[in-house]
XYZ file of C-alpha atoms in Angstrom:
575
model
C 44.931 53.275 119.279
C 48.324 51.301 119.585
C 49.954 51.782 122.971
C 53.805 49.866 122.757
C 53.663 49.717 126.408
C 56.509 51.441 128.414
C 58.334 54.025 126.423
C 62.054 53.749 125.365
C 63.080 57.188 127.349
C 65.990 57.504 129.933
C 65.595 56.756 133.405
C 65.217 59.726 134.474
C 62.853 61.086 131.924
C 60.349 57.818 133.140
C 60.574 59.423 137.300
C 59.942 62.272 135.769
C 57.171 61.285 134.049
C 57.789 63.337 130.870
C 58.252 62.368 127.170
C 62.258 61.681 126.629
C 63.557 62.167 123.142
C 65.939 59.381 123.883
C 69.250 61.042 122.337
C 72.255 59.922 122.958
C 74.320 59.874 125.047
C 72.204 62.349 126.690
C 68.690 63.053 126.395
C 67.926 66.781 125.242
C 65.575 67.711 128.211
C 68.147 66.097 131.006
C 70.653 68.706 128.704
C 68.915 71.846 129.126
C 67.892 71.311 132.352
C 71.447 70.507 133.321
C 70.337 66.570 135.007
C 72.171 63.972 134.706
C 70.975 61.538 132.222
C 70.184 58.204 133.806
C 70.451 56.395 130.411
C 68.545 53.729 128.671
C 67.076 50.218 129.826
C 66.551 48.159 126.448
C 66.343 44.364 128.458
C 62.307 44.386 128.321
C 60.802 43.381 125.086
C 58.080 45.602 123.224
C 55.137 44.480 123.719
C 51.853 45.945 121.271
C 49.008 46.850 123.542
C 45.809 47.768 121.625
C 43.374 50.388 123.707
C 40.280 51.796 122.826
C 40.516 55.895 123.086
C 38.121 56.810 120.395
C 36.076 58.058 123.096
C 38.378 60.880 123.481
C 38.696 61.879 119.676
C 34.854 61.633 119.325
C 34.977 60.267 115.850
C 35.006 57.216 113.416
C 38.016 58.038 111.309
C 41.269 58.516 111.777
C 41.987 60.400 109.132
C 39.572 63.013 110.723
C 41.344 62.868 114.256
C 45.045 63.543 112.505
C 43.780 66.254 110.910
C 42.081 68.004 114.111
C 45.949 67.296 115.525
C 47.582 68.409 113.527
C 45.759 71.505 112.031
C 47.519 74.922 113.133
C 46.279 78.328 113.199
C 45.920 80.375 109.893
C 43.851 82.062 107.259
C 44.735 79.806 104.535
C 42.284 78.170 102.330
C 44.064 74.875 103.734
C 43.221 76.067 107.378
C 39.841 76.502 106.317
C 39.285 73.431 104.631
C 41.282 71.949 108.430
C 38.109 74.424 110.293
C 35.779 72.183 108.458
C 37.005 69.077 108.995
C 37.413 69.750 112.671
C 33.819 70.909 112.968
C 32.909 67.339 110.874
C 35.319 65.230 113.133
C 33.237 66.675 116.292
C 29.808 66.828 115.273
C 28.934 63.534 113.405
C 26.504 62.315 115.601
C 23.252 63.869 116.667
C 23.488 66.603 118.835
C 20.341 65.833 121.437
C 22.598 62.021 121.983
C 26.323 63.355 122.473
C 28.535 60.722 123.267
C 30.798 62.551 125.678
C 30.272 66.079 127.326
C 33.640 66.879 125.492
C 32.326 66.101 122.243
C 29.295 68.442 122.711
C 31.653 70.883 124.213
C 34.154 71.262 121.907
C 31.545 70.947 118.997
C 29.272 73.345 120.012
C 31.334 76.365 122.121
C 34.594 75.948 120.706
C 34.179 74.861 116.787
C 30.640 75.848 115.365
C 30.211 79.685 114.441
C 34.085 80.044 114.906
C 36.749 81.094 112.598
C 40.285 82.642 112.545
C 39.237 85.838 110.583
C 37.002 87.037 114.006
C 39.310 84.962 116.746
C 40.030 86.167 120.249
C 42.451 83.721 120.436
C 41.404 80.799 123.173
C 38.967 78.455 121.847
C 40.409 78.086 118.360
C 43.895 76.804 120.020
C 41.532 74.605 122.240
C 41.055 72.031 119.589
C 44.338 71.288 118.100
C 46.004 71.632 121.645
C 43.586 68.927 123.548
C 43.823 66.746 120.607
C 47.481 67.048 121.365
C 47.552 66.163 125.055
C 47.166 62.656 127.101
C 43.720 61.877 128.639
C 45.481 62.827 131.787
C 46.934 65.896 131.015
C 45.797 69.409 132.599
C 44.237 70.227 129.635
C 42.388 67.370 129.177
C 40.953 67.080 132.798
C 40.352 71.061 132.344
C 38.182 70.719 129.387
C 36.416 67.600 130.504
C 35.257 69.456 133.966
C 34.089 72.710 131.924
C 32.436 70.386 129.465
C 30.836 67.970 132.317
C 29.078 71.245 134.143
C 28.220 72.873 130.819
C 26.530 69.563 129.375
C 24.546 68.984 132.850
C 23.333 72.168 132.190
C 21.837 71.050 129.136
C 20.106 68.277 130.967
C 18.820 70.785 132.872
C 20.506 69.825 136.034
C 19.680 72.523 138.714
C 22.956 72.414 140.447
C 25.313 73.105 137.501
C 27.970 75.341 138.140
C 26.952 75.875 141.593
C 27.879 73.039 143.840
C 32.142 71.827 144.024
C 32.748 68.885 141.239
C 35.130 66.674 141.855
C 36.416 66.435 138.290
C 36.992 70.353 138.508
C 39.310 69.625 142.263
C 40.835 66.515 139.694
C 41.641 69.266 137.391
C 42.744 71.983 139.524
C 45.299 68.994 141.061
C 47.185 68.030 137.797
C 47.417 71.690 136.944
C 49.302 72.416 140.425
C 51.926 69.326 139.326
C 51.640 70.460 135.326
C 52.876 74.209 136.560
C 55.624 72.852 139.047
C 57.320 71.138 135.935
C 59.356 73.228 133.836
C 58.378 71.625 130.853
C 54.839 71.166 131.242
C 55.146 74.966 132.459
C 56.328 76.089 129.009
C 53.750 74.374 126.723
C 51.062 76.308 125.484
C 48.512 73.521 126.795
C 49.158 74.393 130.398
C 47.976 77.418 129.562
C 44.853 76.591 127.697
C 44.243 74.607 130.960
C 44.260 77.796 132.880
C 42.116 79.634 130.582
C 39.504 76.474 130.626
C 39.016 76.768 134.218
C 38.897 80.666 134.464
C 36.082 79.922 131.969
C 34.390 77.368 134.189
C 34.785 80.324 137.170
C 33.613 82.810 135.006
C 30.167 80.361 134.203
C 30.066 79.085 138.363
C 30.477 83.130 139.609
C 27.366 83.784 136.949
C 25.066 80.738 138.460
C 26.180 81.410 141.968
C 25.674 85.265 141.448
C 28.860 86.091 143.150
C 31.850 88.239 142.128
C 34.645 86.113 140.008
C 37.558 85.290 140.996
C 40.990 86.202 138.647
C 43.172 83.882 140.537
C 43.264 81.403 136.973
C 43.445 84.422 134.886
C 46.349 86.486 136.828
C 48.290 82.831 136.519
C 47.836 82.460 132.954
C 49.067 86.088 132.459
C 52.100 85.170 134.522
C 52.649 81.811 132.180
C 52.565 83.254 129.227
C 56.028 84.218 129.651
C 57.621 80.743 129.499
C 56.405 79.686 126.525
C 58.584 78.505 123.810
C 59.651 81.507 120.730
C 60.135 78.151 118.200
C 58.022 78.948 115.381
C 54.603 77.357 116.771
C 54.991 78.496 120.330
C 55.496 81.767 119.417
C 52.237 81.509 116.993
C 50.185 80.363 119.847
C 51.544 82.889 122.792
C 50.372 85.442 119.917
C 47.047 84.417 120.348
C 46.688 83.243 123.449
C 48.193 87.021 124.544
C 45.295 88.603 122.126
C 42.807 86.733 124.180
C 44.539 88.039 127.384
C 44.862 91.198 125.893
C 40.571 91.191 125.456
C 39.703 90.431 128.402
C 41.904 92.950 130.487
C 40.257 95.574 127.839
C 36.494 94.171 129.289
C 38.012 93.795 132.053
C 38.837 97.904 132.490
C 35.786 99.196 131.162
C 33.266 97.194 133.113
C 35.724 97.780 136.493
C 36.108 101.764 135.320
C 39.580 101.253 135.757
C 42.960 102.263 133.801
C 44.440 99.254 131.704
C 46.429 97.358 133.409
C 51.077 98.338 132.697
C 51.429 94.593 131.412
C 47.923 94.922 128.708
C 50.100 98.198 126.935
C 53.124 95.735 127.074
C 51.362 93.359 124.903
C 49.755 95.978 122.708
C 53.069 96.950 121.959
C 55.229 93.225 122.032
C 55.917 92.193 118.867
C 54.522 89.087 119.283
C 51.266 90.551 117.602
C 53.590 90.751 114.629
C 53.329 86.623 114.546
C 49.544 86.420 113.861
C 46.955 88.228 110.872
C 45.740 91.263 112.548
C 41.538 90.903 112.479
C 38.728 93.480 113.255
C 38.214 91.989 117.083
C 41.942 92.787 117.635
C 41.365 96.312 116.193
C 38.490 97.059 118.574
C 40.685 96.055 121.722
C 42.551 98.663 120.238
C 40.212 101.388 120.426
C 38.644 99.620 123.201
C 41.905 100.350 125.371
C 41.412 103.826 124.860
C 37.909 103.963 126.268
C 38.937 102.472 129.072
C 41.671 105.146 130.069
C 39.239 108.033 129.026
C 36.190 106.020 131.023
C 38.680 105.881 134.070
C 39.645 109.470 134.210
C 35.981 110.419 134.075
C 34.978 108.045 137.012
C 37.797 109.127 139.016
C 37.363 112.965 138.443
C 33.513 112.710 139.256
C 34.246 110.617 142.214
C 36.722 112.293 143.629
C 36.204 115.997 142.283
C 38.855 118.418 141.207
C 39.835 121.561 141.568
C 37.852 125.074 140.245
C 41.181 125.078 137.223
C 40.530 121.658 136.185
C 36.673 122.127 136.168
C 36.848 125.024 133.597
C 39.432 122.881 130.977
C 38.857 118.901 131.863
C 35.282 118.638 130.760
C 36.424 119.710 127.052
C 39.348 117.299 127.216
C 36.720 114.844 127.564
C 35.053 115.965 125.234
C 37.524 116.164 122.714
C 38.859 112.825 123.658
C 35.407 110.977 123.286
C 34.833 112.745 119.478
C 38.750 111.210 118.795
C 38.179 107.557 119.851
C 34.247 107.295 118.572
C 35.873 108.969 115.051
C 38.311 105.624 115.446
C 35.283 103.136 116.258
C 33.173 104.450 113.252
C 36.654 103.977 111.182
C 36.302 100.432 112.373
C 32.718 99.974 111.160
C 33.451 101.104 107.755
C 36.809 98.673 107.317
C 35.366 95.413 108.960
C 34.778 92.759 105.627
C 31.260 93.161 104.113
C 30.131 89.686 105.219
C 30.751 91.084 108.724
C 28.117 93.693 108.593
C 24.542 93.103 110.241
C 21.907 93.012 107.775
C 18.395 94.698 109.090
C 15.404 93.127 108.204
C 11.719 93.215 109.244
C 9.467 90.907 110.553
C 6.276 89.380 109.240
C 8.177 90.151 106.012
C 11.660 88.156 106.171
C 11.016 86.359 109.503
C 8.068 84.425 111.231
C 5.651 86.919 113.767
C 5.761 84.390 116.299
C 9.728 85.657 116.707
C 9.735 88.363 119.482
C 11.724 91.769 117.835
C 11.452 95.450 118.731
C 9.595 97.928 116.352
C 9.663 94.758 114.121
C 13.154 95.186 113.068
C 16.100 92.795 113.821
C 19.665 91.910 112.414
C 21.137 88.796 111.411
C 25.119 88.325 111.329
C 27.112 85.567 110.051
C 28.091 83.993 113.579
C 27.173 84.765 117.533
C 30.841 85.523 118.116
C 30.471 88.272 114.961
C 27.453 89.479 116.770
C 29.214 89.641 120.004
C 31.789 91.956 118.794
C 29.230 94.715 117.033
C 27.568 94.761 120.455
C 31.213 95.337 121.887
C 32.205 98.341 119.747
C 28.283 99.683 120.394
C 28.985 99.832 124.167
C 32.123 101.461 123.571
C 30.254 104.215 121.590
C 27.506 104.116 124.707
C 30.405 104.808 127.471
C 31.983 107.372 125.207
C 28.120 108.926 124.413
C 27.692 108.963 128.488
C 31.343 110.683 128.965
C 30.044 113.367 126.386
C 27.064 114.272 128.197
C 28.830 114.526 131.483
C 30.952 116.610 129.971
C 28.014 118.624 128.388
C 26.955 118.582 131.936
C 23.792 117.180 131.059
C 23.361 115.207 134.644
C 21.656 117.411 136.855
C 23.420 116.015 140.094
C 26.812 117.378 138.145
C 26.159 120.506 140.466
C 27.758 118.232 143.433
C 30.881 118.190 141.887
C 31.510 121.644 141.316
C 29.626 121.709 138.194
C 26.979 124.847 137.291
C 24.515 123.469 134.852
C 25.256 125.034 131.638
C 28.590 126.572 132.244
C 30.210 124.389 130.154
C 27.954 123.332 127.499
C 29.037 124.012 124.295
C 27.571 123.583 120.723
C 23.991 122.451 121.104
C 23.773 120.304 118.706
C 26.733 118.122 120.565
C 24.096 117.643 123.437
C 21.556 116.670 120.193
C 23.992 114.267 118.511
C 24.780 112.608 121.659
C 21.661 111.746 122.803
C 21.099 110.296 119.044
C 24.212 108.582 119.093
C 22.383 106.811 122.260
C 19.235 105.951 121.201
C 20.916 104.551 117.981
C 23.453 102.707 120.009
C 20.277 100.790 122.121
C 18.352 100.645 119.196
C 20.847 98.372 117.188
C 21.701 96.098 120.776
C 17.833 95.668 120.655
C 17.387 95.080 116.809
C 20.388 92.282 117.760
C 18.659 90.070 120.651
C 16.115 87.650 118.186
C 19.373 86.727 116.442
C 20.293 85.236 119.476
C 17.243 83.953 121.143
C 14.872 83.388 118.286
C 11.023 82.612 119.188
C 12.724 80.560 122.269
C 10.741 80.838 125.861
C 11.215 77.705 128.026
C 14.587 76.501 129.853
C 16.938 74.904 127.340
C 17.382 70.853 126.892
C 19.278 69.064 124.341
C 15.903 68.420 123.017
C 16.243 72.278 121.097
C 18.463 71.151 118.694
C 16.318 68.830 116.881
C 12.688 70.615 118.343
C 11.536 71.575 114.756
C 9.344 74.278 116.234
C 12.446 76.834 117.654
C 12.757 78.928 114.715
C 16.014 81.087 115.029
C 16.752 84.297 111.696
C 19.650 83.752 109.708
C 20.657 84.240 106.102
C 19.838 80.633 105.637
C 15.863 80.929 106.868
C 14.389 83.917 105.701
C 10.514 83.686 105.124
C 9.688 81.369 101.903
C 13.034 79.342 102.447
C 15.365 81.840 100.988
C 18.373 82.505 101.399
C 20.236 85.559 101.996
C 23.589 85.325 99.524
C 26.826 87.804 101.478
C 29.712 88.578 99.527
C 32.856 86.942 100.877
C 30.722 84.884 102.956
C 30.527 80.916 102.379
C 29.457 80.244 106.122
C 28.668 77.534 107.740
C 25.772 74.334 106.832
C 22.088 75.941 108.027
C 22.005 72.675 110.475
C 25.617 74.279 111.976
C 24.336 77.601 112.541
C 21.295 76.694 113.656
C 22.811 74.359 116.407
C 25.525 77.021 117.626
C 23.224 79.753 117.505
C 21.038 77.532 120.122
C 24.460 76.858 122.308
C 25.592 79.792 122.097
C 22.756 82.825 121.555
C 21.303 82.615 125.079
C 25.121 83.008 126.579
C 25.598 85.564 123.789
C 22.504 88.246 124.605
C 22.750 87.840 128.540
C 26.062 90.169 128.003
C 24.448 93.101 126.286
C 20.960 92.856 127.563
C 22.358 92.718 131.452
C 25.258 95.256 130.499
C 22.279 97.819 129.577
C 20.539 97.357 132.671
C 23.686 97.706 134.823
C 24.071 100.649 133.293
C 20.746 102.513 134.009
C 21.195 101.636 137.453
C 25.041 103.599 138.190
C 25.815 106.953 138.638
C 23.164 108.945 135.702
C 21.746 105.927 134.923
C 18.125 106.805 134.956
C 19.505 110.656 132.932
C 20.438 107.835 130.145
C 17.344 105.674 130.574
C 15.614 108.825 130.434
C 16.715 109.268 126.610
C 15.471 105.969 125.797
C 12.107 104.900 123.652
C 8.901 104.898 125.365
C 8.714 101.248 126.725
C 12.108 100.039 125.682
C 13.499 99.983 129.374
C 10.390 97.434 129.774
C 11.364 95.575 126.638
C 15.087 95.166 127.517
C 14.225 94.070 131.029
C 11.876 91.200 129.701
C 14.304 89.895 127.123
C 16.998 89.478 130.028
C 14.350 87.747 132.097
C 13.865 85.561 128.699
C 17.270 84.821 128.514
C 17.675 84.087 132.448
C 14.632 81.620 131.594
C 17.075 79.739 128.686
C 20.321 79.983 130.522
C 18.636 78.054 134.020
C 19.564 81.375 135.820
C 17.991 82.093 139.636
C 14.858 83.770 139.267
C 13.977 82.977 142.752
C 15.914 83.177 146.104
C 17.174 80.021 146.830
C 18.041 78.477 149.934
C 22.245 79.198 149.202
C 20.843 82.771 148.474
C 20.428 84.609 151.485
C 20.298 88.205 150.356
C 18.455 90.679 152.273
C 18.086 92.479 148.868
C 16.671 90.457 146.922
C 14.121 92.291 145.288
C 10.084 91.902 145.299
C 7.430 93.248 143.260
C 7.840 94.134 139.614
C 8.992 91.739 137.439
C 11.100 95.121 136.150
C 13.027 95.432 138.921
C 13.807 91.720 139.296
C 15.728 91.978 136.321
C 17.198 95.285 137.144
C 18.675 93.608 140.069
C 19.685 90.032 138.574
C 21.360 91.798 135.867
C 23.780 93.526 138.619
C 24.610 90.535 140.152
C 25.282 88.636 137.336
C 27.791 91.444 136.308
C 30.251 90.850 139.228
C 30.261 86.995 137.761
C 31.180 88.403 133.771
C 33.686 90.769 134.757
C 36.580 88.547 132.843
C 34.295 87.361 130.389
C 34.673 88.032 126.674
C 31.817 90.997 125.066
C 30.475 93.944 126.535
């Protein structure tokens, strides 16, 4: 990289230390912020200083690294031809021997398995904006501490995520100066900086089994405001809002609260107006509805109601939960055709040695894909569980007023509903060998070339066949098979530990009660599985002093791991 030594701007641009367009007579950023333009000191001569920073671009070519710049968010064929050549740029060296913990990072969690059709709207503005920024920058040091304690993960590193870094204190420092300046404050990087270290929160709260904090995530809500309208800005504060607007969705339903006033605000901006709508959008949709309906039901069975309310609420449930699950099946029928999960059955498409339940499982075109069907299947769960309140199906009902059977209506809605669950389970379960393949021991950088982890997809089907999607050109088999590995453990911790959370609140064991002989036992192993892969505690530690912490069955273990490990997700993205 060429580096012409000390930039041309004004004086007061350089004690400012930000980029000067050097107009004249006055500088454009001394303009609109009203300061008085120092001017410009031409005596020193330019001097060429050559520095090595291919470190930081994690490639060979330049050509490569101008493109990941430069590339900008889209459905285009030219944006997907820019996908691939990002996902080239990052992952031309062998995955077990990455260079830099960015590099892995960015290669395998924010590039591989990714696209803009099925975006939430943070990771695919990562690339293009730290490609943008200064090694210094907030983003930069952001991404490089998230990326540090992710890779030591991989190298199996027992303290990752759990012990104070100083590169994530470096980072948090240069965000507190990047926010104080008005123009760092208004770039769309400053808030990608934000959302990297909720992230690396989110992953420390999960290792340290402790409830997250939302400090990160309440300031990048609050930033979002001062970015730029120009024709980019305004692109990215679209999607960066979408991704806000998920996780205060998942946010709700897991808290059994009402959506936040500001979440309808962005429903409703016109913002949303500046980016392709896509199916994950849709579902945050629907899914803001099941949060409302979720929180009226929690807070009416809480704190009880009067003997009027009893006799019509219970069918306004009702009613409600047929509505929104009529919208969520909508959804299913007008996602693209590539998105849907094909079933298949083991011993005949897959190898035995994969674990599945009742020999079925489903393969999808990405994790993140997957991710979202388990999302809109725990939306039809919560609004299956309202429904049989309402049908006053919970014996314990009686506490709240309730007289079991008074308000039960047709009784085949009791019938469907308790399909609707076991269906709903099934397909989470029929889901998890997607993600976790015949996998058992902790993970190491030595899976991705280990030629003995064999993982389903349409490109490995039993006799080397391949299963051909239409509208579906996917990714290389090497790609999906390394991002699947990344990303699959991460991916089936959120519906596998959801599950169990949920048999263990209010009518919990009423809906475990509905479940498959043995399945309970199968879900709870496969989330022990996955604790196994992800380096989770399985023991109590000595910086785990709980009273609680459960003995005996291996069953209850999980039961209680999965609980904990809930108060750490509660901003992350899926179920």
């Amino acid at each position: 990289m060429v580096n012409r030594g000390r930039s041309g701007g004004c004086v007061t641009c350089k004690q400012r230390h930000v980029k000067c367009d050097e107009a004249k007579p006055e500088c454009q950023a001394c303009r609109r912020l009203k300061l008085r333009c120092g001017g410009y000191n031409r005596h020193q001569n330019t001097k060429l200083k050559f520095k090595d920073q291919n470190h930081k671009f994690c490639t060979n070519t330049n050509q490569d690294v101008v493109k990941v710049a430069t590339s900008s968010p889209g459905q285009s064929p030219e944006s997907d031809v820019q996908d691939r050549e990002v996902v080239r740029a990052l992952t031309s060296r062998r995955p077990s021997e990455p260079d830099s913990a960015v590099q892995f990072y960015l290669g395998h969690y924010a590039s591989m398995g990714r696209d803009m059709g099925s975006t939430r709207g943070f990771f695919e503005m990562l690339i293009p904006a730290y490609f943008s920024e200064r090694e210094d920058s907030a983003l930069s040091l952001a991404v490089s501490a998230l990326a540090s304690e992710t890779l030591s993960m991989w190298r199996q590193d027992a303290t990752s995520f759990r012990s104070p870094r100083k590169s994530y204190s470096r980072a948090l420092t240069r965000l507190q100066t990047a926010i104080q300046d008005p123009i760092e404050r208004g770039k769309p990087a400053t808030v990608l900086a934000v959302l990297a270290l909720q992230t690396y929160e989110n992953a420390s709260a999960v290792y340290g089994l402790r409830r997250v904090s939302s400090t990160h995530h309440n300031g990048a809500a609050s930033l979002l405001s001062f970015l730029g309208s120009d024709d980019m800005g305004g692109v990215v504060r679209a999607y960066l809002r979408r991704f806000m607007l998920h996780t205060e969705v998942s946010t709700a339903i897991r808290q059994k609260k009402p959506l936040k006033r500001i979440a309808y605000s962005w429903i409703r901006s016109k913002d949303t107006m500046a980016v392709p709508e896509n199916p994950s959008a849709a579902l945050d949709a629907i899914g803001a509805s099941v949060a409302d309906l979720q929180a009226s039901y929690t807070q009416f069975m809480t704190q009880g109601g009067s003997t009027t309310s009893l006799k019509c609420v219970p069918k306004e449930w009702m009613a409600d939960a047929k509505r929104v699950d009529a919208e969520l099946l909508a959804w299913a029928e007008n996602v693209p055709d590539h998105w849907r999960p094909v079933r298949l059955i083991s011993g005949r498409d897959i190898d035995l040695s994969i674990p599945t339940y009742q020999s079925i499982y489903e393969v999808y075109p990405s994790c993140q894909i997957a991710s979202i069907w388990n999302l809109w299947r725990f939306q039809r769960l919560l609004l299956a569980k309202i429904t049989l309140g309402s049908l006053n199906a919970f014996s314990d009902l009686t506490l709240s007023g309730f007289t079991y059977g008074q308000f039960v209506g047709d009784p085949t809605d009791l019938i469907n509903c308790q399909q609707i669950l076991q269906e709903v389970v099934d397909s989470v379960c029929y889901s998890i060998p997607f993600h976790l393949g015949n996998r058992t021991s902790r993970s190491s950088l030595a899976d991705f070339t280990d030629p003995t982890i064999l993982l389903p997809s349409y490109n490995a089907l039993v006799g080397g066949t391949r299963l051909e999607r239409d509208g579906f050109d996917g990714i290389s088999r090497d790609d999906h098979r390394r991002h699947v590995i990344a990303q699959g453990p991460w991916r089936a911790m959120h519906p596998l530990s959801r599950l169990l959370a949920l048999f263990s609140e209010d009518h919990g064991e009423a809906i475990a009660s509905f479940l498959r002989p043995g399945q309970r036992e199968w879900i709870c192993s496969q989330f022990l599985r996955v604790a196994t892969l992800l380096h989770l505690p399985l023991e109590l530690g000595n910086d785990m002093e709980r009273s609680e912490w459960p003995g005996g069955s291996a069953d209850a273990k999980a039961e209680y791991l999965a609980r904990e490990i809930r108060k750490g997700a509660i901003l992350m993205s899926g179920p």
